[in-house]
């Protein structure tokens, strides 16, 4: 049997490579059993802020191609994690007809204006930006209201204008602009990826999601987006051990993308969605919430992780095992 053990790919420390919560900085190196040749390093960085890499604003589109794999959940949790790290974040819900990001953040009752009304001159940009009361450096912007019709000229140029307008704000340019991409590869997808210079591809370990992810990767590269990282969502180690689910290493080898994070299956996701309270704000934190926080940390420092297969200790065989028992 094989199991997953994440280790960092570079010497820069990342947040919470161990899911066990500690209060103090405790760097340590854990060596596996003598017959293994793999050494994992666990660096817990609770006493420092992640170092922002790259030019700001960093415009990141979160996409997948396939619907229902967790794009909006990833946008909400990664965005609030970045805000908790101290960075200013603007999350844009680019799903025109089926927006859900405001529901996951618990801000649905505060969306009075949208980007379409800004472009029509009905309101100012600062009126359409909804500031989160829990973290004032996190803002939400929806493109349009459900059941509303977009103007014929609306497209990628509108989001390019939005990015330039956010850069020129009197209160300063945001550090991150996260774009929640709609499902599919039609006009909504093209609109969402137009202003982005990097992408986070969310996928699950099943063949339908992987086929769509591979197609989207090619479209992103054709659009000039070369910095593409992957988050593998809904990972179940019990099914991987039973060889009923592809491992994260298999997914990484099939898509050939850098791994930003792997999110375990967690029933708390449904509860947090219904409450409008993202996982990363839960106390005590859940495994999925910690994994999203790890992914946000790596996104800030443009770091990646690597899924390594480590052989488990063989099970003891009894007397009846010689007879197939």
XYZ file of C-alpha atoms in Angstrom:
325
model
C 0.000 0.000 0.000
C 1.055 3.552 -0.637
C 0.240 6.799 1.152
C 0.803 10.509 0.580
C 3.287 12.663 2.454
C 3.577 16.317 1.349
C 7.030 17.918 1.464
C 8.071 21.383 0.245
C 9.958 21.640 -3.024
C 12.225 24.509 -2.072
C 14.110 25.695 0.959
C 11.606 28.440 1.776
C 9.447 27.438 4.753
C 5.715 27.105 4.257
C 2.872 27.404 6.707
C 1.529 24.386 8.532
C 3.169 21.519 6.729
C 1.908 19.582 9.718
C -1.797 19.708 10.444
C -1.201 19.611 14.218
C -1.824 23.075 15.757
C 1.046 24.463 17.853
C 1.404 27.862 19.467
C 5.143 28.294 19.114
C 7.637 28.103 16.282
C 9.104 24.586 16.351
C 11.279 23.642 13.389
C 11.995 19.946 13.346
C 13.012 17.237 10.960
C 11.190 13.943 11.034
C 13.074 10.928 9.724
C 11.120 7.889 8.659
C 11.919 4.318 9.519
C 15.498 3.150 8.791
C 14.558 1.163 5.689
C 13.137 4.302 4.046
C 15.231 6.904 2.272
C 12.759 9.796 2.439
C 13.128 12.641 4.952
C 10.304 15.103 5.523
C 10.759 18.521 7.084
C 8.033 20.114 9.165
C 8.446 23.867 9.645
C 5.720 25.594 11.628
C 5.705 29.322 10.895
C 3.287 30.923 13.326
C 5.639 33.747 14.250
C 6.048 35.464 10.882
C 4.063 36.856 7.994
C 4.504 35.267 4.552
C 6.697 37.250 2.181
C 4.790 38.594 -0.806
C 6.420 37.563 -4.075
C 5.835 39.176 -7.457
C 4.437 42.521 -8.552
C 1.155 43.792 -7.175
C -1.647 43.520 -7.832
C -1.401 39.809 -8.475
C -4.434 38.924 -10.573
C -5.250 35.248 -10.000
C -8.091 33.410 -11.741
C -9.428 30.316 -9.963
C -10.832 27.931 -12.536
C -11.423 24.280 -13.350
C -13.580 23.828 -16.431
C -15.845 21.363 -14.637
C -18.537 22.587 -12.301
C -18.903 21.469 -8.711
C -15.235 20.791 -7.935
C -14.863 23.599 -5.377
C -13.779 26.765 -7.214
C -15.982 29.096 -5.189
C -15.110 27.384 -1.905
C -11.431 27.742 -2.778
C -11.850 31.423 -3.682
C -13.628 32.201 -0.409
C -11.200 30.353 1.858
C -7.981 31.355 0.087
C -9.157 34.981 -0.119
C -9.949 35.232 3.582
C -6.695 33.452 4.444
C -4.783 36.091 2.479
C -6.691 38.807 4.337
C -5.828 37.188 7.669
C -2.158 37.244 6.647
C -2.490 41.026 6.330
C -2.807 41.445 2.555
C -5.523 43.479 0.852
C -7.748 41.271 -1.296
C -10.519 41.936 -3.815
C -12.517 38.838 -4.809
C -14.501 39.099 -8.043
C -17.395 36.720 -8.652
C -17.236 36.403 -12.429
C -20.118 33.922 -12.648
C -22.799 36.044 -14.275
C -25.921 33.929 -13.986
C -25.170 31.653 -11.017
C -23.140 33.667 -8.560
C -22.511 31.979 -5.203
C -19.413 33.603 -3.728
C -21.493 36.091 -1.738
C -23.410 33.200 -0.142
C -20.266 31.382 0.972
C -18.937 34.585 2.520
C -22.237 35.493 4.189
C -22.422 38.808 2.296
C -25.480 38.163 0.123
C -27.615 40.785 1.906
C -25.033 43.525 1.410
C -24.645 43.341 -2.394
C -26.547 46.412 -3.587
C -24.531 47.325 -6.690
C -22.538 45.281 -9.197
C -19.873 45.891 -11.825
C -22.499 46.270 -14.547
C -24.030 49.204 -12.686
C -20.569 50.712 -12.256
C -19.975 50.492 -16.015
C -23.415 51.992 -16.689
C -22.586 54.951 -14.462
C -25.292 54.176 -11.900
C -22.826 54.018 -8.990
C -19.163 54.391 -8.100
C -16.733 51.484 -7.871
C -16.301 51.938 -4.125
C -20.077 51.591 -3.712
C -20.097 48.245 -5.501
C -17.221 46.840 -3.418
C -18.571 45.056 -0.337
C -16.151 45.172 2.575
C -16.145 42.211 4.950
C -16.849 43.304 8.548
C -14.646 40.505 9.938
C -11.592 41.520 7.882
C -11.693 45.058 6.539
C -8.915 44.342 4.007
C -11.153 41.837 2.179
C -13.655 43.110 -0.420
C -16.149 41.381 -2.698
C -17.335 42.519 -6.124
C -20.041 40.765 -8.130
C -20.269 41.224 -11.885
C -24.061 41.196 -12.064
C -27.199 40.222 -10.202
C -28.918 36.906 -10.918
C -31.397 37.042 -13.812
C -29.996 40.335 -15.047
C -28.923 40.849 -18.638
C -25.395 41.890 -19.456
C -24.793 44.644 -22.005
C -23.700 43.408 -25.427
C -20.290 45.035 -25.109
C -19.448 43.327 -21.817
C -16.394 41.083 -22.022
C -12.787 40.708 -21.013
C -12.088 44.418 -21.575
C -14.480 45.251 -18.751
C -12.417 43.225 -16.273
C -9.196 44.750 -17.627
C -10.732 48.173 -16.914
C -11.644 46.951 -13.419
C -8.057 45.932 -12.668
C -6.763 49.309 -13.852
C -9.393 51.104 -11.770
C -8.390 49.136 -8.661
C -4.761 50.059 -9.263
C -5.669 53.748 -9.331
C -7.797 53.747 -6.173
C -7.005 56.585 -3.723
C -6.791 54.098 -0.825
C -4.163 52.090 -2.659
C -3.799 49.115 -4.958
C -4.864 45.700 -3.574
C -2.236 43.004 -3.194
C -4.433 40.274 -4.703
C -7.357 40.258 -7.118
C -8.984 36.818 -7.078
C -11.382 36.022 -9.928
C -13.884 33.209 -9.355
C -14.269 31.756 -12.847
C -17.563 30.224 -13.999
C -17.746 26.612 -15.128
C -17.261 25.712 -18.769
C -15.031 27.184 -21.456
C -17.465 29.549 -23.131
C -17.605 33.363 -23.150
C -17.748 33.592 -19.352
C -14.504 31.670 -19.065
C -12.776 33.863 -21.663
C -13.981 36.995 -19.854
C -12.701 35.792 -16.488
C -9.202 34.813 -17.619
C -8.526 37.925 -19.744
C -6.988 40.169 -17.034
C -5.239 37.347 -15.124
C -1.500 36.739 -15.098
C -1.611 33.546 -13.032
C -4.129 30.781 -12.450
C -5.112 28.253 -9.797
C -6.666 25.127 -11.297
C -9.017 23.268 -8.945
C -9.626 19.605 -9.684
C -10.770 16.428 -7.982
C -9.164 12.969 -8.365
C -11.652 11.620 -10.930
C -11.275 11.150 -14.655
C -14.026 13.571 -15.723
C -12.536 16.422 -13.709
C -9.037 15.615 -14.954
C -10.095 15.644 -18.599
C -11.671 19.094 -18.180
C -8.662 20.341 -16.209
C -6.289 19.232 -18.953
C -8.386 21.057 -21.556
C -8.495 24.242 -19.450
C -4.728 24.104 -18.924
C -4.200 24.212 -22.675
C -6.580 27.162 -23.046
C -4.838 29.077 -20.266
C -1.445 28.549 -21.872
C -2.806 29.675 -25.242
C -4.027 32.872 -23.561
C -0.505 33.553 -22.283
C -0.993 32.433 -18.656
C 2.074 30.339 -17.853
C 1.987 30.459 -14.051
C -0.579 27.700 -13.410
C -0.762 25.869 -10.106
C -3.113 23.103 -9.073
C -5.238 22.394 -5.993
C -6.531 18.832 -5.656
C -9.794 18.924 -3.746
C -11.800 16.228 -1.928
C -8.923 13.844 -1.366
C -9.827 10.690 0.571
C -6.842 8.753 1.876
C -8.932 5.680 2.687
C -9.998 5.346 -0.956
C -6.438 5.979 -2.136
C -5.163 3.183 0.113
C -7.894 0.926 -1.228
C -6.870 1.872 -4.785
C -10.377 3.215 -5.459
C -9.162 6.783 -6.035
C -6.203 8.232 -7.864
C -3.485 9.597 -5.623
C -2.399 13.223 -5.730
C 0.878 12.111 -7.283
C -1.050 10.401 -10.090
C -3.036 13.606 -10.694
C 0.151 15.670 -10.734
C 1.824 13.337 -13.205
C -1.220 13.346 -15.499
C -1.635 17.134 -15.614
C 2.036 18.116 -15.266
C 1.252 21.120 -13.048
C 2.857 22.464 -9.887
C 0.926 21.464 -6.780
C -0.321 24.340 -4.643
C -2.227 22.227 -2.144
C -4.377 19.171 -1.502
C -7.643 19.506 0.389
C -8.998 16.465 2.264
C -12.669 15.545 2.115
C -14.385 17.281 5.024
C -18.069 17.252 6.014
C -17.563 20.658 7.646
C -17.484 22.204 4.140
C -21.262 21.786 3.790
C -21.910 23.254 7.227
C -19.706 26.270 6.590
C -21.334 26.848 3.192
C -24.833 26.842 4.675
C -23.767 29.210 7.447
C -21.871 31.594 5.151
C -18.814 31.143 7.356
C -15.631 30.006 5.543
C -13.652 27.063 6.925
C -10.512 29.074 7.647
C -12.394 31.047 10.326
C -13.471 27.961 12.288
C -12.187 27.509 15.820
C -10.816 24.933 16.318
C -9.658 24.667 12.697
C -10.547 21.672 10.551
C -8.146 19.745 8.349
C -9.648 21.234 5.188
C -9.429 24.742 6.631
C -5.771 24.284 7.510
C -5.097 22.915 4.028
C -6.678 25.999 2.441
C -4.534 28.187 4.692
C -1.437 26.287 3.578
C -2.388 26.826 -0.052
C -2.828 30.559 0.520
C 0.596 30.736 2.180
C 2.232 29.053 -0.809
C 0.333 31.337 -3.188
C 1.767 34.397 -1.438
C 5.345 33.159 -1.677
C 4.849 31.492 -5.082
C 5.863 28.230 -3.478
C 4.709 24.718 -4.324
C 4.542 21.320 -2.667
C 5.279 17.844 -3.888
C 3.251 14.691 -3.334
C 5.633 11.818 -2.579
C 4.668 8.180 -2.384
C 6.073 6.500 0.721
C 5.870 2.772 1.264
C 3.949 1.749 4.343
C 5.005 -0.872 6.832
C 3.866 -4.283 5.562
C 1.042 -5.911 7.489
C 1.749 -8.950 9.624
C 0.675 -12.192 7.988
C -0.937 -14.876 10.103
C -0.998 -18.613 9.681
C -4.152 -18.653 7.531
C -2.592 -16.147 5.103
C -0.762 -19.043 3.465
C -4.188 -20.402 2.474
C -5.366 -17.064 1.069
C -6.931 -15.808 4.343
